[in-house]
XYZ file of C-alpha atoms in Angstrom:
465
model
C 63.898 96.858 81.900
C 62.536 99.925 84.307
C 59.931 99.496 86.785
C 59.631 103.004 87.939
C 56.391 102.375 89.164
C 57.949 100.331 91.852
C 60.863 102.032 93.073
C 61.272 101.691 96.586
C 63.542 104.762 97.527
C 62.180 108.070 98.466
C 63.770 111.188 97.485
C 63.398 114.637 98.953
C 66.125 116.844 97.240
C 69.237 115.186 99.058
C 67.532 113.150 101.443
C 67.253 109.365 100.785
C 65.055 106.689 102.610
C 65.861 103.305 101.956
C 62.438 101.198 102.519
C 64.247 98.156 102.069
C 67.021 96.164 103.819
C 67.786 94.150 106.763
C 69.244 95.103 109.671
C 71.002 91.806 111.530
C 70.718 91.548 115.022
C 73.977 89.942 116.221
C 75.751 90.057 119.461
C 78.896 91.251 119.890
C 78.080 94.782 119.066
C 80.201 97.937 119.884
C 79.023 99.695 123.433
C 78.164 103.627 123.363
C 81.285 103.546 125.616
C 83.494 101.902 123.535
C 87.426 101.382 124.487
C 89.446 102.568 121.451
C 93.498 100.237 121.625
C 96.380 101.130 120.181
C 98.002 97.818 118.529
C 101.008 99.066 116.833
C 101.231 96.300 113.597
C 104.413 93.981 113.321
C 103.337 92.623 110.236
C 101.502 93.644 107.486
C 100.163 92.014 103.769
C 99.086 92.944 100.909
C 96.436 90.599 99.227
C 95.712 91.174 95.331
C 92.256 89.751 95.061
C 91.262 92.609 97.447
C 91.445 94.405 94.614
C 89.309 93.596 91.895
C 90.359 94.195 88.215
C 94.057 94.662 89.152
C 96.611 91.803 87.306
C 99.612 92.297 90.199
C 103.234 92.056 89.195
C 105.586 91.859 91.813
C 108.307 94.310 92.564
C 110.341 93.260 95.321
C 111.614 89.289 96.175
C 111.446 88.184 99.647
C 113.762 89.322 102.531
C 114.405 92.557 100.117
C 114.196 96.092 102.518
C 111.329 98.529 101.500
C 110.553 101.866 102.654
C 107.019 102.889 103.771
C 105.055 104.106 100.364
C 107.526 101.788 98.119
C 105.473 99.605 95.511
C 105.217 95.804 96.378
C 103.407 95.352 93.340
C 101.874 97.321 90.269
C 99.315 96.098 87.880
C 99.921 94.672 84.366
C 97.728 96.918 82.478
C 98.875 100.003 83.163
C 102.531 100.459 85.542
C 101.425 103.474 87.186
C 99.086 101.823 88.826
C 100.605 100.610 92.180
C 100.178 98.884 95.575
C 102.590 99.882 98.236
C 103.595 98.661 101.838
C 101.966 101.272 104.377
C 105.297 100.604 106.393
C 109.104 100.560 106.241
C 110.641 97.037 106.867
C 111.495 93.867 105.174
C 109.307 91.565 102.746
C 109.177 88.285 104.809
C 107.294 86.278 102.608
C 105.887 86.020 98.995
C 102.877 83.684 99.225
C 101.968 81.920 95.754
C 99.015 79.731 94.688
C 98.105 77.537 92.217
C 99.983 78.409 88.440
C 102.182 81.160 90.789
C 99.549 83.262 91.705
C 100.025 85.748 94.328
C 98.010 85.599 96.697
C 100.004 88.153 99.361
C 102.945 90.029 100.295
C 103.856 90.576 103.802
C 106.443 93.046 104.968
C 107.314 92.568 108.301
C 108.043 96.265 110.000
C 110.942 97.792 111.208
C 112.320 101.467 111.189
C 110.285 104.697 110.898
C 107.495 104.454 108.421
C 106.883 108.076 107.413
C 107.219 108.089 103.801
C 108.698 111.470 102.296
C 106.507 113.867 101.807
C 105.584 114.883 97.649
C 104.026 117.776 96.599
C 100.859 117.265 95.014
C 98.405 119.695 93.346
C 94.690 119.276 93.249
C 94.098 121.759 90.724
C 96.044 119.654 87.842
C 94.059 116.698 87.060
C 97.002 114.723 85.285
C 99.265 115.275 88.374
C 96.718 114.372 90.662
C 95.770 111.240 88.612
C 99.327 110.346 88.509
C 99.875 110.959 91.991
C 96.954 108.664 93.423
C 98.153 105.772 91.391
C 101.999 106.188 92.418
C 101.050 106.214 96.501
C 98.494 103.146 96.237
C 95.046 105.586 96.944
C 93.833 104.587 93.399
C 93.559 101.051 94.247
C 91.670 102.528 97.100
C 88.638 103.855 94.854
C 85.835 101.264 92.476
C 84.532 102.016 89.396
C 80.837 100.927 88.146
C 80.478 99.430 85.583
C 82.266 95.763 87.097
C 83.149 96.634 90.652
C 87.076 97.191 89.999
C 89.671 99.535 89.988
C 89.192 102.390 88.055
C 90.906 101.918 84.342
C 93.763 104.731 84.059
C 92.596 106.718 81.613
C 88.318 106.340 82.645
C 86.530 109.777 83.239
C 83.677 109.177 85.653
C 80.767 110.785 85.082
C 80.235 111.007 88.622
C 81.909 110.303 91.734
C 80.244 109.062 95.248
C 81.374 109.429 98.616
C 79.603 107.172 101.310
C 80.636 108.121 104.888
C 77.879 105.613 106.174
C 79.056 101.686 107.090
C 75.773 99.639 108.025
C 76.907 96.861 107.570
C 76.193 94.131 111.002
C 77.918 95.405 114.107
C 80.581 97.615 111.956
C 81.750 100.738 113.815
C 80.810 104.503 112.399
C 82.913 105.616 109.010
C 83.374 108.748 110.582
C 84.655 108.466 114.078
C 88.127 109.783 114.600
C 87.837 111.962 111.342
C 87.904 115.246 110.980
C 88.312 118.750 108.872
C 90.706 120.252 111.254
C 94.064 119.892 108.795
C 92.012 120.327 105.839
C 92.111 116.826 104.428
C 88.486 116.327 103.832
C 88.289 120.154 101.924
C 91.421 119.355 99.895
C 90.461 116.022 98.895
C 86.855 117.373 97.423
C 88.521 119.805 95.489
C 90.525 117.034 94.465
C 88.024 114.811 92.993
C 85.753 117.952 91.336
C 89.294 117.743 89.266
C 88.625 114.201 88.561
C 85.302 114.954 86.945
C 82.982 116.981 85.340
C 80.156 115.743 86.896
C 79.199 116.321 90.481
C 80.682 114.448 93.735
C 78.118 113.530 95.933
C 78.783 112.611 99.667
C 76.610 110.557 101.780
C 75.767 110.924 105.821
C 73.459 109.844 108.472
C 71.180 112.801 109.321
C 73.219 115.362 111.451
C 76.965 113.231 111.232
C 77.847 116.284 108.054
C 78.525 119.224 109.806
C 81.787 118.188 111.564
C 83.412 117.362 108.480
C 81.976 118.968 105.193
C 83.429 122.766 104.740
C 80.786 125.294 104.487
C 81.503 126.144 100.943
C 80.642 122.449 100.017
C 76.925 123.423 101.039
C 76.487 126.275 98.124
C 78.689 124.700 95.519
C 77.052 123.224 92.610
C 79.047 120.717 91.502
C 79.131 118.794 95.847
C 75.782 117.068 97.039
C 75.712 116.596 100.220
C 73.208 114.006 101.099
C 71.382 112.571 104.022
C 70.973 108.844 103.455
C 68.261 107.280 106.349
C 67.169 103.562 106.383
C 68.003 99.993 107.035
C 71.442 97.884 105.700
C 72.616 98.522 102.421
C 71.926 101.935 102.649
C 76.076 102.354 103.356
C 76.574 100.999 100.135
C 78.013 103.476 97.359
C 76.112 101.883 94.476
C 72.638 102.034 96.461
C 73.266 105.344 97.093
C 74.342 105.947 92.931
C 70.977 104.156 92.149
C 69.194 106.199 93.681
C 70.328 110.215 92.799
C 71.920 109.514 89.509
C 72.282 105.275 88.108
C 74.768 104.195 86.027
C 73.901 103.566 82.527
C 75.406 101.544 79.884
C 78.682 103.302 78.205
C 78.728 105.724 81.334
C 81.239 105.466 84.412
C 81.317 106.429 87.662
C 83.731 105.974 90.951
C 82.783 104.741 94.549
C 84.896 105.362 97.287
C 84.401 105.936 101.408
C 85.258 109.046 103.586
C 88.275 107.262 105.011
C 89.569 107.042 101.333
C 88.263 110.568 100.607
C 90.390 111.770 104.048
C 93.317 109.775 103.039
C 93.740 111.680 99.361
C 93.404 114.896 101.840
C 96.280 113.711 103.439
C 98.095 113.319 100.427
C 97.701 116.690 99.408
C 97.611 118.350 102.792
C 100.925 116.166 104.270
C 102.193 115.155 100.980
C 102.140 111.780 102.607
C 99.303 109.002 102.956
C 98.333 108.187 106.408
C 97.887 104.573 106.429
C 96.626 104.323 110.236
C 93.320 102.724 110.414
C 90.491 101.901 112.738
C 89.568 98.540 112.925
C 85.983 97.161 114.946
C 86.848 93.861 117.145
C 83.243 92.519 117.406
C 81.432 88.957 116.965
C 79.429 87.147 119.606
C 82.500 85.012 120.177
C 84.724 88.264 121.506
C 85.057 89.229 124.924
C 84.994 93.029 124.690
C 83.813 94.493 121.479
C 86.332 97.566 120.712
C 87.932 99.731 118.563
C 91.788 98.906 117.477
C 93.537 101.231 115.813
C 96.673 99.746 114.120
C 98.161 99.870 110.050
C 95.737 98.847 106.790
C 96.433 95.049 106.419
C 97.806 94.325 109.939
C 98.300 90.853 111.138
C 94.990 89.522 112.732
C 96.480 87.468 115.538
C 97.846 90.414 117.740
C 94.315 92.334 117.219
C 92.403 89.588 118.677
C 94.971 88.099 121.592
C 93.415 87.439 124.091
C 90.011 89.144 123.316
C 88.189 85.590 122.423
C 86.054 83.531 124.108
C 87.613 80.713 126.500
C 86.226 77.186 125.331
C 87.201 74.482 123.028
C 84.442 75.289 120.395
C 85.353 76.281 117.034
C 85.418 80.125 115.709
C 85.249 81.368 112.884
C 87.214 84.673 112.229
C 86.586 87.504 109.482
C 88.203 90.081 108.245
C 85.176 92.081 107.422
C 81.504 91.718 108.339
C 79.338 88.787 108.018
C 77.783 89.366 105.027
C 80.661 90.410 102.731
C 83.731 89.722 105.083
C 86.580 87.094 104.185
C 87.410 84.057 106.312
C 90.835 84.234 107.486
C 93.152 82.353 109.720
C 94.218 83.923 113.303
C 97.570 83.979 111.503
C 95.978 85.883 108.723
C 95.615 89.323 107.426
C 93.392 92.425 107.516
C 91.733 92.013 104.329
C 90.371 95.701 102.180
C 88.711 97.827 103.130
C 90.653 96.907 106.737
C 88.092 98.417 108.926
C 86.533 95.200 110.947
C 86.940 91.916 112.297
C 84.126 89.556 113.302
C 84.362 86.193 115.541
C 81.303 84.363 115.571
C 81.105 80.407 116.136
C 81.706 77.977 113.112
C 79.169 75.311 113.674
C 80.834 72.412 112.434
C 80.741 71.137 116.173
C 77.559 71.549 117.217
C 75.458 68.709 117.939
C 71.654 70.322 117.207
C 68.488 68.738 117.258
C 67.223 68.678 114.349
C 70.049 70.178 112.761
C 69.379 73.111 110.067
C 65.302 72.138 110.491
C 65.461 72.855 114.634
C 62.278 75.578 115.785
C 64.544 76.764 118.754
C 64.323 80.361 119.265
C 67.314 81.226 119.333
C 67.682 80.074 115.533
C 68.063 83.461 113.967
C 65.860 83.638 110.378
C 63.842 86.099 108.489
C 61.424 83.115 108.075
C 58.169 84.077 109.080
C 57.949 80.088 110.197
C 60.504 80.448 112.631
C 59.902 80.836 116.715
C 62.470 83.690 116.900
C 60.730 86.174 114.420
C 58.346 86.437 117.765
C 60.872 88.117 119.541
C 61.567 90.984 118.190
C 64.648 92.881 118.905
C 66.063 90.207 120.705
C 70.104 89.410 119.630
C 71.101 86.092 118.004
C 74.153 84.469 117.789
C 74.276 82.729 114.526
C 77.197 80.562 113.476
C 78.957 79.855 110.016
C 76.887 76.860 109.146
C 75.165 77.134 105.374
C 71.877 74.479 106.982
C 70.639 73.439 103.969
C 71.659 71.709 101.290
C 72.412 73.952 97.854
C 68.933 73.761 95.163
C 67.447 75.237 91.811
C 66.378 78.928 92.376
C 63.227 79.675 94.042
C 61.356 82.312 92.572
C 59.933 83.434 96.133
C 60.441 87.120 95.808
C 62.159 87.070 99.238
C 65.152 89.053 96.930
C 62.681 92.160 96.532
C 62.241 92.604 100.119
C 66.089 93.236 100.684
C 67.076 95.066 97.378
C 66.413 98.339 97.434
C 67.471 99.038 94.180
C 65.369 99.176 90.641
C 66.594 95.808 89.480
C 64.918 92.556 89.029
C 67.775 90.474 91.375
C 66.353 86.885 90.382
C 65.959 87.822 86.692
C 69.208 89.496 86.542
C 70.868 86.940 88.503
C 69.522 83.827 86.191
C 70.867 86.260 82.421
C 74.428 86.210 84.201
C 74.474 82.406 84.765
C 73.018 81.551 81.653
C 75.852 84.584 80.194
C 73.218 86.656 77.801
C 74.621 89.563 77.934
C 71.812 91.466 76.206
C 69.676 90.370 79.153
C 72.085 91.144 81.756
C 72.296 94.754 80.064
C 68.999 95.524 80.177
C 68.229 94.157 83.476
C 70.993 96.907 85.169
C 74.080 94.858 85.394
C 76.580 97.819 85.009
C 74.710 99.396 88.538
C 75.554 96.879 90.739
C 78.543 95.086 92.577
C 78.775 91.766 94.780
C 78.073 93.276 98.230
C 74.537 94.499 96.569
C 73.568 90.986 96.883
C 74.538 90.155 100.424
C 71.209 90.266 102.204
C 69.816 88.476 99.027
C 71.983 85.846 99.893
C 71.155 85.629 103.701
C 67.682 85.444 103.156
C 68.074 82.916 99.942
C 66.606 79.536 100.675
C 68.410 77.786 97.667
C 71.263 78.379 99.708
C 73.115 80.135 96.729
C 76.632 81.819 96.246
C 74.961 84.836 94.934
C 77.813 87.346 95.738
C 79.949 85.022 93.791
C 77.997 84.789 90.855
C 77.663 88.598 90.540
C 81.327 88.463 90.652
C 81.888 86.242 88.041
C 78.989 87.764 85.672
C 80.788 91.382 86.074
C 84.000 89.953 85.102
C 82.474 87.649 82.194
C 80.935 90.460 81.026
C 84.020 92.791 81.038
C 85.816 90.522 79.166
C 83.322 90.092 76.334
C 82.102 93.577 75.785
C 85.890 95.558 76.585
């Protein structure tokens, strides 16, 4: 079902405006002067549901010695496929769930962690395919349709690079990137091996020239676009939906600059570089800053002694606000390993009122609420739902954050009532969970939207594959 009469993103050759979104204001924010902290990591996991579509299969036992680029697991439908431990050291623990699942594997570090280098070509599309999949960057990448790792053998029509993160108080994709080894031209002739389509790379206006090579500019097959507008406009699949959607029996990858400068390394180095910047921020943090430490580094050492004195209890995230995962201080960096958020939990606050209080400092989109009269002001919102879960309102409070050609209540309603037809026609195989985030912020049903998404795109892989 199209509705190009109401498509809300403007394009201008490869310039995008996104005329809807939200854009959170939250304290805890980084400053323009920023202090950047070297944390090396002593202890690093691996979780498997970071990585959707991936069955894991262990291959190591606990207190076994790995080197840095070894497998710790490798996925059941196709062996090639692996996740490896960014760092040399010892498996310390293999943490199961309910009917055995795994749910991580930590490896805590010790020795050198440069893995040996391998020669890789990015002319030879077998031997590059082989070669992302053996050092873990394939795991790195999603493919549309379902939001998962990209099936071995798919061919993606496209592929789309998104060096923009605006997502609440996240730090810039691009700082402490750059072109100077070659890793970001290597990697794009890389992926135009992948594909016969085009690869299409996404900036704010004026962050390009540092890092796209010149020839990138007059080659056919790269688009390099200038994405402007409010949160989602970071997100790969916005940016898809808007120069070239996904259709039905079509494929196409997602992946971000970091991943796009990591396959550089590869190719460059013959080695991934697993180092990572990660964005302390949250209204509950003393001094919002940069850390730059391992990809899923303990939590606890990132944050010591960077939170809030006081009694009250904190939530922590690995991730943003509106797609991060709760985690424990002795918990992980979850993927994509780029931010952590500390913002109050709630569940000790003694409000007025409770979820129906009019204080202005209660941050809302709600037109009936005191702090929409103060503009820019920053909020400090806590984890509380405040509200009790209900049926679906049919507001149209979705439209005014989705800035994609999709009906999200319609769509939303085919994948819990599992017609597939319906969810086909109303542009299931465009989107992915984190497309619904602001929906479910503003939802007042108080729904696990995100969730259901999830669900649907794995329901629906299962029928129709």
């Amino acid at each position: 079902m199209q509705r190009w009469h109401r498509i809300i993103i403007i394009i201008m050759k490869t310039e995008i405006t996104i005329n809807r979104g939200l854009d959170l204001s939250i304290r805890g924010g980084l400053p323009a002067d920023v202090e950047v902290k070297r944390i090396p990591a002593a202890k690093v996991a691996l979780t498997p549901d970071d990585f959707p579509g991936l069955t894991p299969k262990l291959e190591v036992k606990e207190g076994s010695d790995v080197a840095a680029g070894q497998p710790l697991m490798r996925s059941k439908e196709c062996d090639r496929i692996k996740l490896v431990s960014p760092v040399a050291g010892r498996v310390s623990e293999v943490k199961r769930g309910e009917r055995r699942k795994i749910l991580y594997v930590s490896v805590e570090v010790a020795g050198a962690s440069e893995v040996p280098a391998v020669k890789v070509s990015a002319d030879h599309a077998d031997e590059l395919r082989d070669a992302l999949m053996q050092s873990g960057l394939w795991a790195q990448m999603r493919q549309r349709p379902y939001d998962i790792v990209p099936v071995a053998d798919a061919v993606p029509r496209d592929i789309f690079v998104t060096a923009i993160d605006s997502a609440p108080l996240a730090a810039p994709l691009t700082d402490n990137l750059d072109n100077k080894t070659g890793r970001i031209d290597a990697a794009l002739k890389a992926l135009k091996a992948l594909t016969s389509g085009k690869v299409y790379v996404s900036f704010r206006p004026g962050e390009d020239k540092a890092l796209m090579p010149e020839w990138a500019y007059s080659d056919d097959r790269v688009v390099v676009v200038t994405v402007d507008g409010r949160h989602p406009a970071g997100n790969a699949g916005v940016q898809a939906a808007a120069l070239a959607p996904v259709n039905k029996g079509e494929t196409i990858w997602t992946l971000d600059i970091v991943t796009l400068w990591r396959i550089g390394s590869l190719i460059v180095d013959g080695r991934v570089d697993w180092s990572t910047s990660v964005a302390v921020t949250g209204s509950d943090v003393k001094q919002p800053m940069v850390v730059e430490t391992i990809v899923g580094a303990a939590v606890e050492p990132l944050i010591e002694g960077n939170i809030v004195e006081g009694d009250a209890h904190r939530r922590i995230i690995s991730g943003n606000v509106l797609t991060g995962v709760k985690t424990a201080p002795d918990g992980y960096l979850h993927y994509p390993y780029r931010q952590i958020t500390v913002i109050p939990e709630g569940d000790d606050v003694d409000e007025f009122m409770g979820w129906a209080s009019m204080s202005p400092s209660k941050m809302s989109e709600s037109r009936s609420f005191l702090s929409k009269l103060f503009g820019k002001k920053q909020f400090t919102p806590d984890a509380r739902v405040l509200g009790g879960k209900r049926a679906m309102i049919m507001s149209g409070l979705y439209d005014k954050v989705f800035p994609m050609d999709i009906y999200p209540e319609y769509l939303l309603k085919a994948i819990i009532s599992k017609d597939i037809d319906k969810m086909e026609q109303l542009g299931i195989y465009e989107v992915a969970p984190e497309d619904f985030a602001l929906c479910e912020y503003v939802d007042p049903s108080k729904i696990e939207l995100q969730k259901i998404v999830r669900e649907g795109l794995d329901y629906l892989r299962k029928e129709v594959e």
